[in-house]
Amino acid sequence: MWKLKIADGGNNPYIYSTNNFVGRQIWEFDPDYGIPEERAEVEAARENYWKNRFQVRPSSDLLWRMQFLKEKRFKQTIRQVKVENEEEITYETATTAMRRAAHFFSALQASYGHWPAENAGPLFLLPPLVMCLYITGHLETVFPEEYSKEMLRFIYCHQNEDGGWGLHVEAHSNMHCTVLNYICMRILGEGPDGGKDNACSRGRKWILDHGGAVSIPTWGKAWLSILGLFDWTGCKSMPPEFWLLPSFLPLQPAKMWCYFRLVYMPMSYLYGKRFVAPITPLILQLREELHTQPYNEINWKKVRHLCAKEDLYFPHLLIQDLVWDSIYIFTEPFLTRWPFNKLRKKALEITMKHIHYEDENSRYIDIACVEKVLCMLACWVEDPYGDYFKKHLARLPDYIWIGEDGIKMQTFGSQLWDTSLGLEALLACKLTDEIGPTLMKGHDYLNKSQVRDNPPGDFRSMYRHICKGSWTFSDQDQGWQVSDCTAEGLKCCLLLSVMPPEIVGGKIEPERLYDAINVLLSLQSKNGGISAWEPAGTSKWLELLNPSELFEDVFIEQQYVECTASAIDALVLFKKLHPGHRKQEIENFIRKAVQYFEDIQRPDGSWYGNWGICFTYATWFALRGLAAAGKTYHNCLAVRKAANFLLKLQLDDGGWGESYLSCLAKKFTPLEGNRSNLVQTAWTLMGLIHSGLAERDPTPLHRAAKLLINSQKEDGDFPQQRNCWSFPEDLYDTLSKL
């Protein structure tokens, strides 16, 4: 059986930590772990998921829950409550449901204080990892048979009925993910017609019916070129000389969004080297299977801008294609020949210097999984036997997660984010006498997870921002500051600082709180909004240079409603508890942030969300931030418009439901059949509470609360529904506010 291990660094000499691995969560297969009844329960969960995979796409993350609940011998002792049709919700009923949820949630806490959870969903993450290990010859060493079995399970579980795979578990099939997952199955040992339910032949048919692999988007073309299934001349130019550009130019690495920059960095190294993996018999077979014409007859330059319509989320203008073609025509013929190839050599050296800096200062976790795999491959290409590559291998378990739907690769961990929101929910329950140890362990995790130092050396020349005092999305070792994680971590520490230390532990020193304030203040833009990782402000026109067809608004950093709201909430509380520290700056920050909300609110009263689906998520956050700043239904037009927007969307069962298609259409789109979603209902309910609706007309709140209470399961949990890209603690937080 599989077992989740916490804060375990193992005995690998190539792994190291800044805080003794607090927050690390890795899976290990132990053939002797578990009794027959437990193994049967796991198999039943897998079978149930398979049977219902087209009804509920996300997994319920059951394997680690089963493990933790058994280890803690949890049994729900608080009676279940229901609200009948004509019955009104009482304080006692709401409190009982809240207590049941709080006790269940506390039982899921890890021994070192955080809450583990899956943070996955995209279907283009796992295949590049498998490809990389296949290329380097480490696949069977890193992922023996049990791993391969669970990886294939995941791929089978998320194959759409038409034979393809989508961008994420809810999405329609596209070329990018179908090609990558098909290759992954073949590398993992399936034959051309193998796989569960003829997975390979169905996937190949989808690819060929939609034009073949030549119509895969830009980043897919790069991976296929690395494998030897495409030719680099058919890729958009990614010259590593970009890393030599001086800072005064408008187009320069420091002006790019950190995620895009850190994907482009190792990709440009591999492009500059024109690296192609050894051509194996399998690769020769795949050349025949993936293309609609003989491989040697493909005109690679003609397919450079070809993209399947299913993948074309961000269509490019003709001038954009001309720019990329011009870069290729006017650089590559020269930079690959003497004497200009000396410049290429210098550029590759500088690029690797940046890769090593990123690796070392994230303890080889890197900012996220896409970058991680590319940096690992670049290190192997530089030196297949070097320590850099070995350190990368040691950190691969940090990205592996196992559910009843198999092994998936996480984008990266969400330990800090989950823990801070979970603690806020538990604190709002006011159940200190019942869950004191949970609060103390969570507080200790926050204390040990705060980033204590900025990156070493001249970090700004390496395109890094300050991070001292911040919290990351995952754990301290990863090292990348995030504004909303910093704000939520800070808010938790402030709330816990006014509680008895014998219950929640000693409070964090004021100087460390001041460091967190410094990070937040540094990330506000001129328009009042807050960016996530680094200061925004680069010219918007640079977005025209985005080479990706799959993703929009990924070239430069921007401001986010959710981050801005979290920052306001934390700063208001900090100002109350520490009124003497940078008071005027904080007040100016809050004033500008409120103005930002008012300026970007949509005509219908909503805000567009980036980190959850979509308008309900962002509108909840905006109302939370406005309420913290003292804005009410009576003194703020933005609050009134937002409340009216949400109220108009309430469904007959009292809930709310929004489809992920809202994110694509940038227009509110309900779930199919006007179904409600419990998490989105919880978000909306909290937003309306922040708007002061309880004092004006509590009926809509009671209807929503009734849906939540009646949906609670026997053990205190709530059922898994459609993916909202968020976390279940929102449900518990909502119940605590009733």
XYZ file of C-alpha atoms in Angstrom:
738
model
C 0.000 0.000 0.000
C 0.937 3.607 -0.408
C 1.754 5.702 2.640
C 2.101 9.455 2.996
C 5.203 10.501 4.947
C 5.540 13.918 6.542
C 8.705 16.024 7.090
C 10.884 13.139 5.904
C 14.171 13.916 4.202
C 15.307 10.318 4.007
C 18.982 9.402 3.737
C 19.692 10.835 0.313
C 22.979 12.811 0.478
C 21.798 15.086 -2.348
C 18.842 16.615 -0.510
C 18.925 19.471 1.987
C 16.474 21.728 3.796
C 16.279 25.129 5.470
C 13.890 23.990 8.240
C 14.420 20.256 8.645
C 11.842 19.447 5.945
C 8.852 20.860 7.836
C 5.951 20.820 5.366
C 7.434 18.175 3.105
C 4.945 15.477 2.084
C 6.023 12.454 0.038
C 4.441 9.133 -0.886
C 6.154 5.779 -0.415
C 5.026 2.336 -1.529
C 5.321 -0.276 1.220
C 4.237 -3.784 0.168
C 3.796 -4.761 3.831
C 1.767 -1.737 4.887
C -1.920 -2.138 5.700
C -4.187 -5.041 6.590
C -6.380 -6.839 4.019
C -9.461 -4.816 4.981
C -7.619 -1.543 4.402
C -6.307 -2.688 1.037
C -9.809 -3.719 0.037
C -11.073 -0.263 1.003
C -8.479 1.370 -1.236
C -9.402 -0.878 -4.164
C -13.079 -0.113 -3.619
C -12.318 3.620 -3.760
C -10.425 3.136 -7.022
C -13.214 1.101 -8.551
C -15.839 3.629 -7.461
C -13.860 6.462 -9.011
C -13.492 4.578 -12.299
C -17.215 3.886 -12.524
C -18.144 7.511 -11.854
C -15.227 9.298 -13.525
C -17.396 11.083 -16.115
C -19.808 12.363 -13.463
C -17.232 13.679 -10.957
C -13.873 14.297 -12.626
C -11.700 15.360 -9.660
C -10.654 12.692 -7.188
C -11.807 12.944 -3.580
C -8.196 12.568 -2.398
C -9.202 9.552 -0.321
C -5.956 7.624 0.172
C -4.250 9.998 2.585
C -7.557 10.735 4.324
C -8.065 7.025 4.973
C -4.522 6.792 6.340
C -4.767 9.808 8.653
C -8.225 9.013 9.991
C -7.147 5.456 10.811
C -3.875 6.567 12.409
C -5.784 8.990 14.634
C -8.638 6.551 15.192
C -11.067 9.294 14.342
C -14.733 8.630 14.832
C -17.355 11.333 14.545
C -19.124 11.555 17.899
C -21.218 14.659 17.275
C -24.683 13.824 15.990
C -25.567 14.662 12.403
C -28.169 17.381 11.861
C -30.563 18.083 9.027
C -32.900 20.993 8.313
C -36.345 19.966 7.088
C -38.180 21.718 4.246
C -40.201 24.176 6.292
C -37.851 24.259 9.248
C -35.785 27.327 10.122
C -32.100 27.069 10.860
C -31.316 27.574 14.523
C -28.090 28.673 16.133
C -27.793 25.217 17.684
C -28.166 23.446 14.318
C -25.555 25.620 12.613
C -23.179 25.244 15.557
C -23.527 21.462 15.548
C -22.751 21.214 11.838
C -19.796 23.556 12.314
C -18.399 21.518 15.218
C -18.710 18.286 13.246
C -16.773 19.833 10.361
C -14.129 21.314 12.645
C -13.475 18.000 14.394
C -13.244 16.131 11.110
C -10.929 18.737 9.628
C -8.699 18.699 12.726
C -8.293 14.941 12.363
C -6.773 15.477 8.913
C -3.947 17.665 10.211
C -0.445 16.288 9.729
C 1.858 15.718 12.683
C 3.921 18.828 11.935
C 0.906 21.108 11.712
C -0.069 21.494 8.051
C -2.879 19.928 6.037
C -1.789 17.751 3.109
C -3.801 17.970 -0.079
C -3.653 17.329 -3.779
C -2.875 20.367 -5.903
C -3.208 18.928 -9.390
C -5.679 18.778 -12.244
C -3.793 19.836 -15.407
C -3.083 16.867 -17.668
C 0.110 18.215 -19.270
C 2.254 17.926 -16.114
C 3.035 14.218 -15.704
C 4.081 13.319 -19.304
C 7.124 15.662 -19.469
C 8.437 14.139 -16.238
C 8.131 10.639 -17.688
C 9.762 11.822 -20.928
C 12.642 13.437 -19.046
C 13.376 10.304 -17.031
C 13.110 8.181 -20.185
C 15.657 10.417 -21.920
C 18.080 10.346 -18.980
C 17.734 6.600 -18.451
C 16.371 6.886 -14.912
C 12.723 6.017 -15.457
C 12.730 2.525 -13.949
C 15.050 3.578 -11.119
C 12.918 6.511 -10.016
C 9.560 4.966 -10.879
C 9.546 1.180 -10.458
C 6.569 -0.991 -11.380
C 4.087 0.206 -8.743
C 4.643 3.831 -9.790
C 4.183 3.063 -13.469
C 0.991 1.176 -12.677
C -0.501 4.171 -10.853
C 0.648 6.631 -13.529
C -1.135 4.611 -16.170
C -4.208 4.456 -13.938
C -4.269 8.250 -13.826
C -3.975 8.534 -17.604
C -6.749 5.991 -18.182
C -9.037 7.630 -15.622
C -8.850 11.016 -17.305
C -9.175 9.989 -20.939
C -12.278 11.621 -22.377
C -15.016 9.602 -24.027
C -13.863 10.802 -27.464
C -10.429 9.254 -26.872
C -8.467 12.444 -26.168
C -7.241 14.241 -23.064
C -8.037 17.806 -22.097
C -5.969 20.624 -20.661
C -7.283 19.644 -17.228
C -9.566 16.970 -15.806
C -12.750 18.902 -16.673
C -11.731 20.111 -20.142
C -12.515 19.052 -23.693
C -9.838 17.096 -25.541
C -6.985 19.005 -27.142
C -3.900 18.112 -29.174
C -1.344 19.165 -26.574
C -2.487 16.851 -23.806
C -3.592 14.015 -26.069
C -0.188 13.759 -27.757
C 1.726 14.050 -24.478
C -0.387 11.450 -22.679
C -0.233 9.081 -25.649
C 3.568 9.281 -25.645
C 3.567 8.777 -21.889
C 1.542 5.568 -22.173
C 3.907 4.234 -24.822
C 7.000 5.059 -22.742
C 5.426 3.357 -19.722
C 5.178 0.144 -21.695
C 1.834 0.097 -23.466
C 1.802 -1.079 -27.082
C 0.249 0.874 -29.958
C -3.098 -0.813 -29.291
C -2.660 -1.329 -25.560
C -4.060 0.370 -22.507
C -7.298 0.001 -20.591
C -10.367 0.235 -22.817
C -8.107 0.515 -25.881
C -6.674 3.763 -24.532
C -3.769 3.930 -26.989
C -5.674 3.217 -30.185
C -8.446 5.626 -29.176
C -5.932 8.326 -28.323
C -4.017 7.843 -31.577
C -7.236 7.995 -33.578
C -8.088 11.334 -31.952
C -4.639 12.703 -32.842
C -4.740 11.603 -36.464
C -8.367 12.661 -36.935
C -7.399 16.174 -35.815
C -4.412 16.681 -38.099
C -1.617 14.789 -36.385
C 1.039 15.905 -33.928
C 2.339 18.728 -36.166
C -0.610 20.835 -34.931
C 0.445 20.612 -31.300
C 0.957 24.085 -29.719
C 4.321 25.783 -29.237
C 5.393 24.237 -25.929
C 4.359 20.812 -27.174
C 6.467 21.305 -30.297
C 9.470 21.980 -28.060
C 8.982 18.760 -26.083
C 8.518 16.739 -29.253
C 11.727 18.270 -30.661
C 13.582 17.242 -27.509
C 12.327 13.679 -27.926
C 13.141 13.549 -31.642
C 9.499 13.485 -32.743
C 9.603 16.972 -34.262
C 12.341 19.200 -35.660
C 13.620 22.334 -33.915
C 13.292 24.284 -37.183
C 9.527 23.955 -36.782
C 9.606 25.677 -33.386
C 9.375 29.364 -32.624
C 12.780 30.805 -31.896
C 13.873 30.688 -28.243
C 17.392 32.147 -28.376
C 19.349 31.948 -25.105
C 20.932 35.290 -26.108
C 17.801 36.789 -24.556
C 19.551 36.380 -21.191
C 22.306 38.725 -22.334
C 19.975 41.679 -22.988
C 20.644 44.785 -20.844
C 18.051 45.873 -18.289
C 17.193 49.184 -20.011
C 15.568 47.417 -22.962
C 11.763 47.017 -22.893
C 12.092 43.307 -23.645
C 14.304 41.790 -20.984
C 14.007 38.781 -18.597
C 13.316 40.869 -15.496
C 10.194 42.273 -17.163
C 8.626 38.849 -17.747
C 6.224 37.043 -15.440
C 8.339 34.782 -13.248
C 6.601 31.581 -14.349
C 7.020 32.332 -18.030
C 10.601 33.456 -17.464
C 11.501 30.282 -15.613
C 9.919 28.042 -18.259
C 11.654 29.915 -21.046
C 15.020 29.811 -19.256
C 15.784 26.048 -19.480
C 13.793 25.750 -22.708
C 16.035 28.351 -24.342
C 19.081 26.420 -23.140
C 17.819 23.213 -24.756
C 16.843 25.157 -27.883
C 20.254 26.814 -28.059
C 21.960 23.445 -27.744
C 19.510 21.967 -30.291
C 19.361 19.053 -27.908
C 17.713 15.894 -29.252
C 17.492 12.722 -27.175
C 18.955 9.470 -28.493
C 16.671 8.046 -31.173
C 15.438 4.712 -29.845
C 13.260 2.100 -31.591
C 10.286 3.448 -29.626
C 10.881 6.976 -30.945
C 11.015 5.636 -34.503
C 7.685 3.895 -33.929
C 6.152 7.044 -32.481
C 7.243 9.017 -35.552
C 5.039 6.712 -37.585
C 2.150 6.707 -35.120
C 1.806 10.445 -34.449
C 2.056 11.996 -37.911
C -0.252 11.859 -40.902
C 2.634 11.765 -43.399
C 6.109 10.215 -43.392
C 8.339 11.959 -40.870
C 11.104 12.766 -43.381
C 8.636 14.458 -45.741
C 7.256 17.000 -43.245
C 8.050 20.645 -44.055
C 8.826 21.770 -40.536
C 8.988 25.500 -41.244
C 5.477 25.429 -42.700
C 3.990 23.922 -39.515
C 5.726 26.353 -37.149
C 2.508 28.306 -36.505
C 0.101 25.430 -37.031
C -2.133 24.837 -34.019
C -5.189 22.626 -33.620
C -8.371 24.638 -33.154
C -9.069 22.767 -29.907
C -5.869 24.278 -28.469
C -6.215 27.791 -29.842
C -7.260 29.738 -26.756
C -4.992 32.704 -27.526
C -4.946 33.193 -31.340
C -1.972 35.110 -32.674
C -2.083 38.057 -35.041
C -0.170 37.817 -38.315
C 2.309 40.400 -37.057
C 3.082 38.192 -34.046
C 3.947 35.295 -36.321
C 6.055 37.613 -38.457
C 7.974 38.721 -35.370
C 8.791 35.141 -34.402
C 9.752 34.210 -37.956
C 11.972 37.290 -38.183
C 13.757 36.374 -34.970
C 14.488 32.955 -36.439
C 15.581 34.236 -39.863
C 17.836 37.002 -38.551
C 19.414 35.184 -35.607
C 19.738 31.430 -36.061
C 21.748 31.345 -39.319
C 24.335 33.628 -37.720
C 24.431 32.456 -34.104
C 25.166 28.891 -35.125
C 28.228 29.853 -37.214
C 31.639 31.323 -36.455
C 32.345 33.860 -35.104
C 28.818 34.515 -33.769
C 28.620 31.029 -32.278
C 30.925 32.352 -29.559
C 28.042 34.593 -28.489
C 25.779 31.546 -28.425
C 28.295 29.752 -26.216
C 28.384 32.718 -23.823
C 24.589 32.888 -23.761
C 24.325 29.204 -22.888
C 26.772 29.667 -20.012
C 24.786 32.612 -18.623
C 21.528 30.708 -19.001
C 22.908 27.771 -17.008
C 24.128 30.181 -14.357
C 20.543 31.376 -13.911
C 19.240 27.795 -13.881
C 21.668 26.793 -11.133
C 20.773 29.884 -9.101
C 17.061 29.071 -9.272
C 17.712 25.426 -8.413
C 19.942 26.136 -5.427
C 17.646 28.762 -3.939
C 14.578 26.580 -4.157
C 16.411 23.506 -2.845
C 15.872 21.981 -6.326
C 12.101 22.190 -5.974
C 11.961 25.189 -8.342
C 8.991 27.496 -8.649
C 6.680 24.794 -10.074
C 6.635 21.448 -11.852
C 6.904 22.568 -15.497
C 10.061 24.512 -14.697
C 11.356 21.737 -12.449
C 11.414 19.114 -15.208
C 12.985 21.441 -17.770
C 15.695 22.596 -15.339
C 16.414 18.988 -14.416
C 16.808 18.013 -18.058
C 19.050 21.028 -18.723
C 21.298 19.989 -15.823
C 21.527 16.460 -17.241
C 22.378 17.781 -20.704
C 25.134 19.894 -19.147
C 26.526 16.995 -17.092
C 24.720 13.615 -16.976
C 26.746 12.493 -13.953
C 26.916 15.791 -12.091
C 25.595 16.665 -8.643
C 23.120 19.193 -10.043
C 21.123 16.460 -11.742
C 21.358 14.175 -8.693
C 19.963 16.946 -6.489
C 17.060 17.301 -8.892
C 16.290 13.588 -8.690
C 16.242 13.784 -4.894
C 13.399 16.330 -4.972
C 11.108 14.556 -7.448
C 9.018 12.951 -4.656
C 7.925 16.454 -3.587
C 5.819 16.648 -6.753
C 4.246 13.190 -6.735
C 0.723 12.776 -5.370
C -1.484 9.711 -5.224
C -5.263 9.564 -5.170
C -7.816 6.936 -5.948
C -7.389 7.952 -9.599
C -3.657 7.145 -9.592
C -0.342 9.032 -9.535
C -0.365 12.608 -10.721
C 2.226 15.350 -10.760
C 1.297 18.333 -8.647
C 1.782 21.862 -9.922
C 3.500 22.260 -6.560
C 2.383 21.834 -2.960
C -0.291 24.030 -1.372
C 0.640 23.338 2.244
C 0.855 26.939 3.455
C -2.221 28.136 1.622
C -4.328 25.244 2.910
C -3.028 25.624 6.437
C -3.548 29.369 6.730
C -7.122 29.248 5.406
C -7.826 26.176 7.505
C -6.577 27.863 10.673
C -8.623 30.978 9.933
C -11.695 28.771 9.577
C -10.992 26.967 12.835
C -10.309 30.217 14.689
C -13.631 31.600 13.452
C -15.366 28.559 14.986
C -14.366 29.754 18.490
C -13.833 26.180 19.644
C -10.503 26.697 21.365
C -11.404 24.360 24.228
C -12.082 21.547 21.753
C -9.340 22.002 19.143
C -6.530 23.745 21.040
C -3.816 21.205 20.049
C -4.754 21.627 16.388
C -4.291 25.385 16.649
C -0.949 25.012 18.400
C 0.447 22.637 15.779
C -0.798 24.869 12.956
C 0.786 27.901 14.586
C 4.068 26.048 14.917
C 3.961 25.150 11.219
C 3.440 28.798 10.246
C 6.290 29.828 12.514
C 8.686 27.319 10.943
C 7.533 27.997 7.380
C 8.127 31.734 7.112
C 10.993 32.597 4.768
C 13.774 34.077 6.923
C 16.202 35.485 4.346
C 16.345 37.009 0.900
C 18.057 34.994 -1.844
C 21.859 35.181 -1.502
C 24.181 37.495 -3.349
C 23.038 40.084 -5.860
C 19.625 38.490 -6.205
C 18.149 41.338 -8.229
C 20.652 40.682 -11.021
C 19.255 37.138 -11.026
C 15.750 38.578 -11.456
C 14.584 37.785 -7.927
C 12.519 40.006 -5.630
C 12.783 40.268 -1.849
C 11.292 37.304 0.013
C 12.445 37.770 3.620
C 9.372 37.636 5.847
C 7.115 36.054 3.227
C 5.281 32.777 3.113
C 5.304 30.570 0.054
C 2.416 28.596 -1.394
C 3.980 25.325 -0.227
C 6.872 25.177 2.236
C 9.890 27.194 3.289
C 12.330 25.192 1.177
C 10.615 26.227 -2.072
C 11.448 29.841 -1.214
C 9.201 31.759 -3.625
C 7.262 34.566 -1.965
C 3.553 34.864 -2.786
C 1.552 37.926 -1.764
C -1.728 36.294 -0.759
C 0.028 33.433 1.040
C 2.081 36.011 2.917
C -1.062 37.963 3.777
C -2.992 34.907 4.974
C -0.007 33.597 6.932
C 0.441 37.010 8.526
C -3.255 37.263 9.389
C -3.176 33.846 11.090
C -0.149 34.798 13.147
C -1.803 38.051 14.181
C -5.012 36.293 15.228
C -3.034 33.706 17.196
C -0.850 36.381 18.826
C -3.754 37.620 20.976
C -4.604 34.138 22.246
C -3.150 32.444 25.364
C 0.329 31.080 24.505
C -0.281 27.994 26.654
C -3.020 27.051 24.161
C -1.637 28.179 20.790
C 2.066 28.584 21.468
C 4.277 31.649 21.667
C 3.695 34.491 19.243
C 6.074 35.369 16.425
C 8.505 38.228 17.055
C 7.319 41.657 15.806
C 10.387 42.065 13.582
C 9.341 39.033 11.541
C 5.854 40.469 11.148
C 7.445 43.720 9.958
C 9.348 41.745 7.329
C 6.054 40.341 6.050
C 4.608 43.859 5.880
C 7.630 44.945 3.854
C 6.976 42.222 1.282
C 3.291 43.133 0.936
C 3.927 46.869 0.581
C 6.553 46.202 -2.088
C 4.043 44.427 -4.342
C 1.412 47.135 -4.744
C 1.204 48.621 -8.228
C 0.414 52.206 -9.176
C -3.216 51.274 -9.811
C -3.544 49.977 -6.235
C -3.721 46.278 -7.106
C -1.369 43.639 -5.747
C 0.691 41.271 -7.841
C 1.381 37.726 -6.714
C 5.151 37.109 -6.887
C 6.983 40.172 -8.132
C 6.126 43.843 -8.703
C 3.999 44.409 -11.796
C 4.221 47.426 -14.051
C 5.723 46.209 -17.299
C 4.105 47.595 -20.453
C 0.994 45.672 -21.483
C 2.050 45.610 -25.136
C 4.692 43.015 -24.283
C 1.861 40.507 -23.939
C 1.741 40.564 -27.748
C 5.024 38.632 -27.660
C 3.438 35.736 -25.790
C 4.325 32.727 -27.987
C 1.829 30.381 -26.367
C -1.480 29.571 -28.031
C -2.773 27.711 -24.967
C -2.413 30.434 -22.342
C -3.341 34.101 -22.239
C -1.807 36.825 -20.056
C 1.267 34.800 -19.098
C 4.059 37.004 -20.439
C 4.071 39.730 -17.777
C 3.058 39.963 -14.117
C -0.296 41.578 -13.335
C -2.500 42.515 -10.404
C -5.040 40.156 -8.867
C -8.292 40.795 -7.036
C -7.738 37.871 -4.697
C -4.214 38.915 -3.671
C -5.327 42.491 -3.146
C -8.194 41.426 -0.888
C -5.981 39.164 1.231
C -3.457 41.975 1.644
C -6.114 44.484 2.760
C -7.503 42.033 5.304
C -4.088 41.333 6.826
C -2.956 44.964 6.846
C -6.127 46.206 8.551
C -5.612 43.690 11.365
C -1.898 44.482 11.581
C -2.615 48.229 11.854
C -4.991 47.531 14.720
C -2.483 45.413 16.663
C 0.694 47.317 15.688
C -0.455 50.913 15.139
C 3.032 52.387 15.371
C 4.621 50.603 12.408
C 4.452 52.302 8.984
C 0.936 53.481 9.739
C 0.715 56.087 6.985
C 2.091 53.746 4.327
C -0.399 51.071 5.298
C -3.317 53.502 5.231
C -2.276 54.731 1.787
C -1.953 51.117 0.654
C -5.491 50.283 1.790
C -6.957 53.427 0.240
C -5.352 52.710 -3.132
C -6.371 49.037 -2.983
C -10.014 49.962 -2.362
C -9.872 52.328 -5.312
C -8.464 49.479 -7.406
C -11.508 47.360 -6.588
C -13.854 50.160 -7.533
C -11.987 50.902 -10.765
C -11.939 47.358 -12.140
C -15.378 46.185 -11.018
C -17.354 44.959 -14.004
C -20.654 46.653 -14.971
C -22.665 43.707 -13.595
C -21.050 44.131 -10.155
C -18.622 41.210 -10.349
C -14.862 40.824 -10.486
C -12.930 38.352 -12.630
C -11.055 35.673 -10.664
C -7.667 34.209 -11.533
C -7.182 31.550 -8.850
C -10.668 30.099 -8.548
C -13.820 29.748 -10.650
C -14.342 32.592 -11.332
C -16.685 35.535 -10.793
C -18.151 34.083 -7.603
C -14.625 33.457 -6.279
C -13.243 36.908 -7.013
C -16.412 38.692 -5.883
C -16.244 36.913 -2.523
C -12.619 38.023 -2.116
C -13.362 41.597 -3.166
C -16.253 41.870 -0.697
C -14.006 40.480 2.021
C -11.361 43.108 1.306
C -13.850 45.952 1.072
C -15.493 44.924 4.348
C -12.104 44.835 6.097
C -11.475 48.377 4.837
C -14.753 49.568 6.368
C -16.859 49.598 3.214
C -20.495 48.561 3.639
C -23.664 48.175 1.610
C -24.724 51.613 2.798
C -21.542 53.598 2.135
C -20.099 51.859 -0.963
C -21.682 51.466 -4.376
C -19.252 48.659 -5.264
C -20.527 46.571 -2.341
C -24.148 47.111 -3.349
C -23.488 46.148 -6.965
C -21.532 43.053 -5.944
C -24.226 41.877 -3.513
C -26.919 42.314 -6.143
C -24.820 40.391 -8.676
C -24.515 37.425 -6.337
C -28.147 37.449 -5.236
C -29.383 37.297 -8.813
C -27.454 34.052 -9.327
C -28.877 32.099 -6.382
C -30.449 28.822 -7.508
C -33.689 27.184 -6.424
C -31.913 24.881 -3.957
C -30.300 27.905 -2.263
C -26.854 27.393 -3.725
C -24.636 28.798 -6.448
C -22.794 27.030 -9.245
C -20.350 28.346 -11.841
C -18.605 26.492 -14.661
C -14.890 26.727 -15.445
C -16.050 27.977 -18.846
C -16.513 31.377 -17.196
C -12.731 31.669 -17.108
C -12.498 31.151 -20.875
C -15.525 33.190 -21.952
C -14.870 35.903 -19.337
C -18.599 35.892 -18.771
C -20.508 34.174 -15.981
C -21.426 30.663 -17.104
C -23.539 28.403 -14.854
C -22.853 24.733 -14.337
C -24.690 22.406 -16.705
C -28.307 21.980 -15.662
C -28.067 24.977 -13.332
C -26.626 22.752 -10.616
C -25.173 24.197 -7.445
C -21.690 23.578 -6.095
C -21.086 23.473 -2.343
C -17.707 25.211 -2.387
C -18.976 28.025 -4.605
C -22.059 28.271 -2.416
C -19.765 28.709 0.579
C -17.723 31.407 -1.165
C -20.828 33.316 -2.161
C -22.395 32.985 1.258
C -19.290 34.470 2.867
C -19.258 37.283 0.326
C -22.872 38.157 1.093
C -22.184 38.033 4.835
C -19.320 40.492 4.267
C -21.765 42.733 2.405
C -23.959 42.931 5.496
C -26.867 40.972 4.033
C -27.625 39.350 7.402
C -28.840 42.704 8.716
C -30.891 43.487 5.588
C -32.457 40.175 4.571
C -31.090 36.919 6.025
C -33.400 34.678 3.975
C -30.928 34.043 1.077
C -28.216 33.240 3.635
C -30.448 30.747 5.431
C -31.346 29.035 2.167
C -27.674 28.624 1.310
C -26.781 27.475 4.816
C -29.542 24.890 4.684
C -28.021 23.411 1.524
C -24.598 23.186 3.166
C -25.868 21.645 6.393
C -28.008 19.081 4.617
C -25.112 18.147 2.332
C -22.743 17.347 5.186
C -21.729 13.694 5.290
C -21.951 11.399 8.276
C -18.285 11.857 9.212
C -18.468 15.669 9.038
C -16.913 16.046 5.589
C -18.628 17.335 2.459
C -18.965 15.467 -0.861
C -16.541 15.999 -3.740
C -18.137 17.842 -6.649
C -16.884 19.632 -9.737
C -13.475 21.218 -9.423
C -13.378 24.823 -8.229
C -9.579 24.890 -7.900
C -9.906 25.690 -4.242
C -10.139 23.963 -0.913
C -12.798 22.520 1.409
C -11.931 24.672 4.402
C -14.152 27.341 2.811
C -17.138 25.205 3.769
C -16.055 25.024 7.379
C -15.337 28.747 7.489
C -18.811 29.483 6.165
C -20.516 27.368 8.799
C -18.515 29.149 11.492
C -19.935 32.491 10.393
C -23.597 31.506 10.677
